[in-house]
CSV table of C-alpha atoms in Angstrom, one decimal:
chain,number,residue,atom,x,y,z
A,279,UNK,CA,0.0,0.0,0.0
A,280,UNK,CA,1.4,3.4,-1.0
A,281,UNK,CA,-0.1,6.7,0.8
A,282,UNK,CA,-0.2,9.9,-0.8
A,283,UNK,CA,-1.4,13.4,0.3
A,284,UNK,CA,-2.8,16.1,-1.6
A,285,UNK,CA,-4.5,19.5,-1.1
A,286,UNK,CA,-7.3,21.3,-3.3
A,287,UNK,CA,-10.1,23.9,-3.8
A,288,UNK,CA,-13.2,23.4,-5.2
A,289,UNK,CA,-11.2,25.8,-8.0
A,290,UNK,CA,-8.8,22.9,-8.7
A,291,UNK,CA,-11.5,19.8,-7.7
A,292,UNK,CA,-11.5,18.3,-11.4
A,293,UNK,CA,-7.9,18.5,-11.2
A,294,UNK,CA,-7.3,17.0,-8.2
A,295,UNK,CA,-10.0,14.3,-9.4
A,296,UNK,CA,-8.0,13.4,-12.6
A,297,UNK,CA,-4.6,13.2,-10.8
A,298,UNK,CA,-6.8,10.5,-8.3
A,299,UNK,CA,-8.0,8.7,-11.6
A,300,UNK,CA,-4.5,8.3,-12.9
A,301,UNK,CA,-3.5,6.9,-9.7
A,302,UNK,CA,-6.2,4.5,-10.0
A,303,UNK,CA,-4.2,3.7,-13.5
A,304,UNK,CA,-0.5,3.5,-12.5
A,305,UNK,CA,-1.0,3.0,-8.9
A,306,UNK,CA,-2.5,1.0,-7.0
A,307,UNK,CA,-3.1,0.2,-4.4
A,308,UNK,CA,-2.8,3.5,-2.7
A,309,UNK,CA,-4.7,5.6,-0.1
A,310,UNK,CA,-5.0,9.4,-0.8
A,311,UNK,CA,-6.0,12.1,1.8
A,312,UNK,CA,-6.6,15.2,0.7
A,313,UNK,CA,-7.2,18.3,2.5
A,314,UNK,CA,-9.8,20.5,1.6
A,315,UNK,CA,-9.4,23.7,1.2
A,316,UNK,CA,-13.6,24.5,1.3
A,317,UNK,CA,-16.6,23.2,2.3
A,318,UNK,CA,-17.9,22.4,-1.4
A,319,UNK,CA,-14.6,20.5,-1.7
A,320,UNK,CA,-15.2,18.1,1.1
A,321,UNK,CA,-18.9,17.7,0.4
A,322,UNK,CA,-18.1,16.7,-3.1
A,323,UNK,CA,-15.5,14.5,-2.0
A,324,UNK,CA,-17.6,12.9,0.1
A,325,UNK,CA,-20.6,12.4,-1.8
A,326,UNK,CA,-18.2,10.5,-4.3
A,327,UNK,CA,-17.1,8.3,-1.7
A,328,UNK,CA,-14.2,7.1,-3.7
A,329,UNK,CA,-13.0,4.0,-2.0
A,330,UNK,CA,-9.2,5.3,-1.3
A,331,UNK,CA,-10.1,8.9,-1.3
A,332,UNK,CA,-10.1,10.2,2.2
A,333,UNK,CA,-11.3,13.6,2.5
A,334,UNK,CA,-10.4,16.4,5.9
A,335,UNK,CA,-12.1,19.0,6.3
A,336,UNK,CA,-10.3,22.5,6.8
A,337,UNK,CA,-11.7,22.9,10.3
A,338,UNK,CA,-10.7,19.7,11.9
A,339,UNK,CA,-7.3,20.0,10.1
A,340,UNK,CA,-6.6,23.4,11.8
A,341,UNK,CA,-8.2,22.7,15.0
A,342,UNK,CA,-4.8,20.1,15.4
A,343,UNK,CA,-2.7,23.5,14.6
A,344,UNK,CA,-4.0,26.4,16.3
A,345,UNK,CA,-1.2,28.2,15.5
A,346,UNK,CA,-1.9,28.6,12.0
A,347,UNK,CA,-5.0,31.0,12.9
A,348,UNK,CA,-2.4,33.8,13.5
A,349,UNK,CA,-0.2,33.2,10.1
A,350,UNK,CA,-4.2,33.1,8.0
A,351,UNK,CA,-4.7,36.4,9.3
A,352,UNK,CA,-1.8,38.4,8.0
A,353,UNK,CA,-1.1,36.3,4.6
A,354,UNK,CA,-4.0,35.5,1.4
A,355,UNK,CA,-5.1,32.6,0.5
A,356,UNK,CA,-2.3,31.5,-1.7
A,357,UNK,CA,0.3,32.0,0.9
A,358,UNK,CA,-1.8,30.5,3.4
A,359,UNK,CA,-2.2,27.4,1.2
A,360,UNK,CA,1.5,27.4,1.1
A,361,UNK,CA,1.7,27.9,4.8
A,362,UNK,CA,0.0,24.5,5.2
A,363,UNK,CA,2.1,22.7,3.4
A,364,UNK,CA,5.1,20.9,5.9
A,365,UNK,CA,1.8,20.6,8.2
A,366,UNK,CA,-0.3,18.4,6.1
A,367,UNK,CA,1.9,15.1,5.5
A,368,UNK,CA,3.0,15.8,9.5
A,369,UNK,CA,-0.6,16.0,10.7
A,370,UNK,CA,-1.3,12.5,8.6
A,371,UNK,CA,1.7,10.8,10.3
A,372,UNK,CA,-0.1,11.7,13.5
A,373,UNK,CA,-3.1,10.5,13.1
A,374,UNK,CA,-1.7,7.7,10.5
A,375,UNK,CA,0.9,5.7,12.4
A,376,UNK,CA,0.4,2.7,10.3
A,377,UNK,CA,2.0,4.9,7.2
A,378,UNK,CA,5.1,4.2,6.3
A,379,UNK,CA,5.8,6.5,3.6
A,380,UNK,CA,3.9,9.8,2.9
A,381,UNK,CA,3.7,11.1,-0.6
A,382,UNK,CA,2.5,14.5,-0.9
A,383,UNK,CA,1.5,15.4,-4.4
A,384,UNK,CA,0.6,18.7,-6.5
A,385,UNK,CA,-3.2,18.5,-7.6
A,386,UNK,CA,-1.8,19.8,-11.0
A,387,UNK,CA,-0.1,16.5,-11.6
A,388,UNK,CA,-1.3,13.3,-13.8
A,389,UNK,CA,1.0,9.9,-13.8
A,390,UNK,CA,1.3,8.3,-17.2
A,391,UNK,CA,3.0,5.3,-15.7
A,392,UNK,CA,3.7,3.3,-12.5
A,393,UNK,CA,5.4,5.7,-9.5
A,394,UNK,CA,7.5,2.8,-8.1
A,395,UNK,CA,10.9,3.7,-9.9
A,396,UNK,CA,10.7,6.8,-7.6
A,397,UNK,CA,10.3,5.0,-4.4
A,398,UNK,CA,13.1,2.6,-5.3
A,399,UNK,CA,14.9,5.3,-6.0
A,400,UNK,CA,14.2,6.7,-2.5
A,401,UNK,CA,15.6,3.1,-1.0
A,402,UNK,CA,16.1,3.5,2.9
A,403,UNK,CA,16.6,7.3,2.6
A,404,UNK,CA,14.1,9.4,4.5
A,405,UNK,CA,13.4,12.3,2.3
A,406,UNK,CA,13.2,12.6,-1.6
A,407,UNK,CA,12.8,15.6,-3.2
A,408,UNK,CA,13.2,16.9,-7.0
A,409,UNK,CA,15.1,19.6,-8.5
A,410,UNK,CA,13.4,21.6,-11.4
A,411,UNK,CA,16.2,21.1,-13.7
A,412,UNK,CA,16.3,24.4,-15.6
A,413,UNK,CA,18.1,24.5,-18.6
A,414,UNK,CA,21.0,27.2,-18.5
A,415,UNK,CA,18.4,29.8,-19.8
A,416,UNK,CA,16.7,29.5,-17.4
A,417,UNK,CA,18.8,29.5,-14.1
A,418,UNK,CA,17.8,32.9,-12.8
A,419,UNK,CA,14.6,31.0,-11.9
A,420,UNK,CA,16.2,29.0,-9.0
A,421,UNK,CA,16.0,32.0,-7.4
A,422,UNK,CA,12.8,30.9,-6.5
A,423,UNK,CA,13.7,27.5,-5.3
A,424,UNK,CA,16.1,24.5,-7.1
A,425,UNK,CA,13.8,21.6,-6.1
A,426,UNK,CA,10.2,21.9,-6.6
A,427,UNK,CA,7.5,20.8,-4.4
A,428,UNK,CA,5.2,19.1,-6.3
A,429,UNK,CA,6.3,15.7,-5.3
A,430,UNK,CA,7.9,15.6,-2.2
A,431,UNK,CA,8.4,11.9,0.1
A,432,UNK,CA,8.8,11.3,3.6
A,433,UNK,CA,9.7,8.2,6.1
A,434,UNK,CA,8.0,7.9,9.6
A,435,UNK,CA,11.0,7.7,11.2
A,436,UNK,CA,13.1,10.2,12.9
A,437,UNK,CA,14.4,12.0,10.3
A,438,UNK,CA,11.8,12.5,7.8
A,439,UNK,CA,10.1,14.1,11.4
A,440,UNK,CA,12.3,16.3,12.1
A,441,UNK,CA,12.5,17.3,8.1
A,442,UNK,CA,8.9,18.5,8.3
A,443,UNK,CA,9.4,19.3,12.1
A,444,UNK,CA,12.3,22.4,10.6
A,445,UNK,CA,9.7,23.0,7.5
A,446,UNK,CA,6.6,23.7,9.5
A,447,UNK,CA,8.4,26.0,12.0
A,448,UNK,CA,10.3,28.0,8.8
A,449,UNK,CA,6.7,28.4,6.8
A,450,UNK,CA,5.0,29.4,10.4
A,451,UNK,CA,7.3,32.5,10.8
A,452,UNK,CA,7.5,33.3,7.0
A,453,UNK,CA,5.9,32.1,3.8
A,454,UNK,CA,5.0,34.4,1.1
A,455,UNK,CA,4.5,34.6,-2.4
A,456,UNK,CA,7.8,36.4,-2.8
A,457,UNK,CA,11.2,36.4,-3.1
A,458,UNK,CA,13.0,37.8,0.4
A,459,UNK,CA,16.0,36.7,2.0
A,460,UNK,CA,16.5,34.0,0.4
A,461,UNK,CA,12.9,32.8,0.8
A,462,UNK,CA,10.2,32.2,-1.4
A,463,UNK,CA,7.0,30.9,-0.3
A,464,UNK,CA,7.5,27.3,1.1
A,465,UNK,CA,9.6,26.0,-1.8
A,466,UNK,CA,13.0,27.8,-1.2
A,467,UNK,CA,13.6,26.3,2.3
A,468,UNK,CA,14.0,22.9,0.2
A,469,UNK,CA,17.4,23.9,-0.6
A,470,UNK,CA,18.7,23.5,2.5
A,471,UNK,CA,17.2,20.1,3.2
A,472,UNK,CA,20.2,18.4,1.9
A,473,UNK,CA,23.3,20.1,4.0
A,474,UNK,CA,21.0,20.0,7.0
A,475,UNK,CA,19.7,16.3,6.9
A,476,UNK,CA,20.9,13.2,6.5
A,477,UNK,CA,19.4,10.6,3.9
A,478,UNK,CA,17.8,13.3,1.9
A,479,UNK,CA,17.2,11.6,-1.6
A,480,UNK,CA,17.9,13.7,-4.6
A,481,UNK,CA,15.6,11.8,-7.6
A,482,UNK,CA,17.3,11.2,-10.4
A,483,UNK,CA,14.7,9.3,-12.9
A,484,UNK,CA,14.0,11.9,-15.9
A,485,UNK,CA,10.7,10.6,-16.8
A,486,UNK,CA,9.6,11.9,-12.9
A,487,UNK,CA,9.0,15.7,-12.7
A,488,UNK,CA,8.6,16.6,-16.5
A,489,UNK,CA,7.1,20.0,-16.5
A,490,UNK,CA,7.1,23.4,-19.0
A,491,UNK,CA,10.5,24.6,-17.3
A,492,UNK,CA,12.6,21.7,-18.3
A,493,UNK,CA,11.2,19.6,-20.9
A,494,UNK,CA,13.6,21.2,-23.5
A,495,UNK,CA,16.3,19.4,-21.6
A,496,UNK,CA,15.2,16.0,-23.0
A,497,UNK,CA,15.1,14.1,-26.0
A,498,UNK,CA,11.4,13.2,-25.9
A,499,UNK,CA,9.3,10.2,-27.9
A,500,UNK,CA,6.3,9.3,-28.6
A,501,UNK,CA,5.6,5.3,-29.4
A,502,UNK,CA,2.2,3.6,-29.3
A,503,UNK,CA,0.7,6.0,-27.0
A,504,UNK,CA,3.4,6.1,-24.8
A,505,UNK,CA,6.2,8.8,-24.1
A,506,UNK,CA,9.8,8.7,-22.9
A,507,UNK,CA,12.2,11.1,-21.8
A,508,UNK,CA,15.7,10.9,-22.6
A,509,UNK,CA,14.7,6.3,-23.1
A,510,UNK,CA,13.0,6.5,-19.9
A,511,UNK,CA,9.2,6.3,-19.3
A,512,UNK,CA,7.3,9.4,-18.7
A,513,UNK,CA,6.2,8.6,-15.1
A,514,UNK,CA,4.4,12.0,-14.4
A,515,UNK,CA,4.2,15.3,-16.0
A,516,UNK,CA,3.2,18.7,-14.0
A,517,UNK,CA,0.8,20.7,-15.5
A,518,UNK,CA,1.8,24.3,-13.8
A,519,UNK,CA,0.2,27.1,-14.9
A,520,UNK,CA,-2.7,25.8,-17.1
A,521,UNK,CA,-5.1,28.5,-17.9
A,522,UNK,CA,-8.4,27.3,-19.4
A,523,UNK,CA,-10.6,29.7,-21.0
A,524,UNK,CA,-13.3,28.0,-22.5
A,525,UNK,CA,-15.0,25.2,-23.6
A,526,UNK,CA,-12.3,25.1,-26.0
A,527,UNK,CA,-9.1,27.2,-25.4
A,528,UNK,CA,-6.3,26.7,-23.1
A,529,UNK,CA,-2.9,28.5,-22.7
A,530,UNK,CA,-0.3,25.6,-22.0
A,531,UNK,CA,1.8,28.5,-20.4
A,532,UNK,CA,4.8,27.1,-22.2
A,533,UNK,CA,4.1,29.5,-25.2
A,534,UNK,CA,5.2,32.2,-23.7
A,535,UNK,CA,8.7,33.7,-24.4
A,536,UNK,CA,9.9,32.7,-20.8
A,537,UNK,CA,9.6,28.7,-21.6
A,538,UNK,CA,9.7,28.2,-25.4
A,539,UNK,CA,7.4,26.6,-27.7
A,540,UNK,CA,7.0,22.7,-26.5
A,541,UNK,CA,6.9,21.1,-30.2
A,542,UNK,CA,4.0,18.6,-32.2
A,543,UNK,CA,3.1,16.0,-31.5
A,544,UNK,CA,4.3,16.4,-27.6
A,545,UNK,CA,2.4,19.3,-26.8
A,546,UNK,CA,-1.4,17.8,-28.2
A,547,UNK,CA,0.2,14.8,-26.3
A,548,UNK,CA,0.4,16.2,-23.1
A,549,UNK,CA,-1.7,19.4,-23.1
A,550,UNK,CA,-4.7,18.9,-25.4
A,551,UNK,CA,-4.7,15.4,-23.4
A,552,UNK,CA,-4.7,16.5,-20.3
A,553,UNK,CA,-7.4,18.9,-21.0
A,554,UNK,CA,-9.4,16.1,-22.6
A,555,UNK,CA,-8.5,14.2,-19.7
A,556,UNK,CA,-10.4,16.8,-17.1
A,557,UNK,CA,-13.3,16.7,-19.1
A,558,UNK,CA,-13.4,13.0,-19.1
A,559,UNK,CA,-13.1,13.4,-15.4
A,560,UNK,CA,-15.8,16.0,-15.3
A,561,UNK,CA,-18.5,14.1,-17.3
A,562,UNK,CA,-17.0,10.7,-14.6
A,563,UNK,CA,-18.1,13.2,-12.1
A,564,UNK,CA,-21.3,14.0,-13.1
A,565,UNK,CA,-22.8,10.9,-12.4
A,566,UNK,CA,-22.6,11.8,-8.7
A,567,UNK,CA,-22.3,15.5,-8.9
A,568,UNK,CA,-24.2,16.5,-11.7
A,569,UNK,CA,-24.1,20.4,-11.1
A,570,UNK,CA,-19.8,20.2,-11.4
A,571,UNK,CA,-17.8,21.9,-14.1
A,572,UNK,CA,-14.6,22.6,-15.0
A,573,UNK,CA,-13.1,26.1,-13.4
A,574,UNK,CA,-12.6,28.9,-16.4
A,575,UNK,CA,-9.7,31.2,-16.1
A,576,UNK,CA,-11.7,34.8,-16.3
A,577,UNK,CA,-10.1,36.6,-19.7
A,578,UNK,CA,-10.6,39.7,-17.8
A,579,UNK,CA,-8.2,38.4,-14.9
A,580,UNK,CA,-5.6,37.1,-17.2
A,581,UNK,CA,-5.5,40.0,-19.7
A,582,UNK,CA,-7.4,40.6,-22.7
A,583,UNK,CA,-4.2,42.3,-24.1
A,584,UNK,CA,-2.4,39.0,-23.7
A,585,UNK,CA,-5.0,37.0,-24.4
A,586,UNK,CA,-5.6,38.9,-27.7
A,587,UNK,CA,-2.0,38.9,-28.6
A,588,UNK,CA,-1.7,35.5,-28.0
A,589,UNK,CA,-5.1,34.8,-30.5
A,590,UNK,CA,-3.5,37.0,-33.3
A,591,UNK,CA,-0.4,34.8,-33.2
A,592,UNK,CA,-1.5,31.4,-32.4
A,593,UNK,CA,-0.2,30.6,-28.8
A,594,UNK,CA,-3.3,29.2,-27.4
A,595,UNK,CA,-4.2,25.4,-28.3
A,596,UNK,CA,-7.7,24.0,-28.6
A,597,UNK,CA,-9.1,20.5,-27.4
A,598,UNK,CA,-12.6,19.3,-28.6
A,599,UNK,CA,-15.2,18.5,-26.7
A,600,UNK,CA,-14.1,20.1,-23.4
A,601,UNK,CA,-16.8,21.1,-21.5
């Protein structure tokens, strides 16, 4: 049995619903908690009464950490998010003791293939963690972390404790949505995690942690459905910055000037799939919850300037039938 953590608004509840789905997939058997962010989140969740689903709500969550009702006051809803982070997969080995590892995962993420390379990577270490791997473009980024934190494994044992134990109590004091001392949010204090702990597992499989910062690093394929990176299998991709705008238009993000223009047939792989993929999961969904739909990125909050340039140049990618 594997056990992995996740955390979600009803904003990202399709998401987090297709990243379950592809567990179901690649990987099982598995239990996955996930901490809900609102109320519509956990009554969802719980109407669906997915067999390895385990919903918490918000309220019971916090009522374990009253601290965190003084860092909610004074940081939004993003950073707060953020805040909870090192708190979640600590609060689930307390009340879990029967896990042995915890897995927290990114609701933006879909697996394409089994995780258990990366836990035999991780061997008897306690913590694994991922570095972004930007290209040399591409490194001014890492000012906002070098390893990324949307998978992130730790052991119930002492050290993966007192890993979380250092995290919680550095995201308490400080965690926000900018770039300060060395800080950013709660993804820069990963960098210290190796030269402070022992057994801290740097993954090395390059089919784990695909994402639009470093996919130009690889020599990707495409055979019978399935893709590799650099020969190895494409275990899970992360789908950062995904902005929806309709039943069908997406921005991949990875048009942009920043990232570079991910090339055919790998971008209607991954993007136009995984867009076809939520609405798969939406329409799955509806059987129980027939009032959900998939979250729209307002045009007005993303910019009808950039939105209009990106129109008039062809940036934006369409999938059929999303709804």
């Amino acid at each position: 049995m594997r056990y992995y953590c996740t955390y979600f608004d009803r904003r990202y509840l399709i998401r987090g619903l297709a990243l379950y789905r592809s567990l179901k997939r690649h990987a099982e058997p598995f239990t996955l908690w996930v901490l809900c962010f609102d109320d519509e989140t956990f009554d969802a969740l719980t109407k669906m009464a997915l067999p390895e689903v385990h919903p918490v709500r918000l309220s019971d969550f916090e009522s374990h950490y009253p601290e965190l009702k003084a860092a909610k006051s004074d940081r939004t809803i993003v950073e707060y998010y953020f805040t909870c982070s090192p708190f979640w997969p600590l609060y689930l080995l307390d009340q879990h003791p029967e896990i042995d590892i915890v897995t927290y995962l990114d609701a933006d993420l879909l697996f394409y293939a089994s995780p258990e390379p990366i836990f035999e990577e991780l061997g008897d270490n306690s913590v694994l963690i991922i570095e972004h791997r930007f290209p040399k473009h591409l490194l001014y980024m890492e000012a906002n972390g070098h390893f990324n934190v949307g998978l992130l494994m730790f052991r119930n044992n002492a050290i993966g404790r007192e890993c979380l134990q250092w995290w919680r109590a550095r995201c308490l004091e400080w965690c926000f949505d900018r770039c300060e001392d060395d800080r950013y949010a709660d993804q820069k204090y990963l960098d210290k995690w190796p030269e402070l702990f022992q057994g801290v597992r740097v993954l090395q499989h390059k089919g784990a942690g695909l994402a639009p910062w470093n996919w130009m690093n690889y020599r990707l394929a495409l055979e019978n459905g399935q893709m590799t990176v650099d020969g190895e299998p494409l275990i899970f991709f992360h789908f950062h910055g995904l902005k929806i705008f309709s039943s069908f238009l997406f921005d991949p993000v990875f048009a942009g000037k920043i990232y570079g223009e991910m090339t055919s047939p790998f971008a209607p792989f991954l993007y136009s799939g995984y867009v076809n993929e939520l609405r798969d999961t939406a329409a799955w969904a509806r059987q129980t919850l027939p009032n959900l739909a998939i979250e729209y990125t307002p045009i007005a909050k993303y910019g009808w300037r950039i939105f209009l340039s990106k129109v008039r140049r062809g940036k934006l990618m369409t999938a059929s039938g999303v709804r």
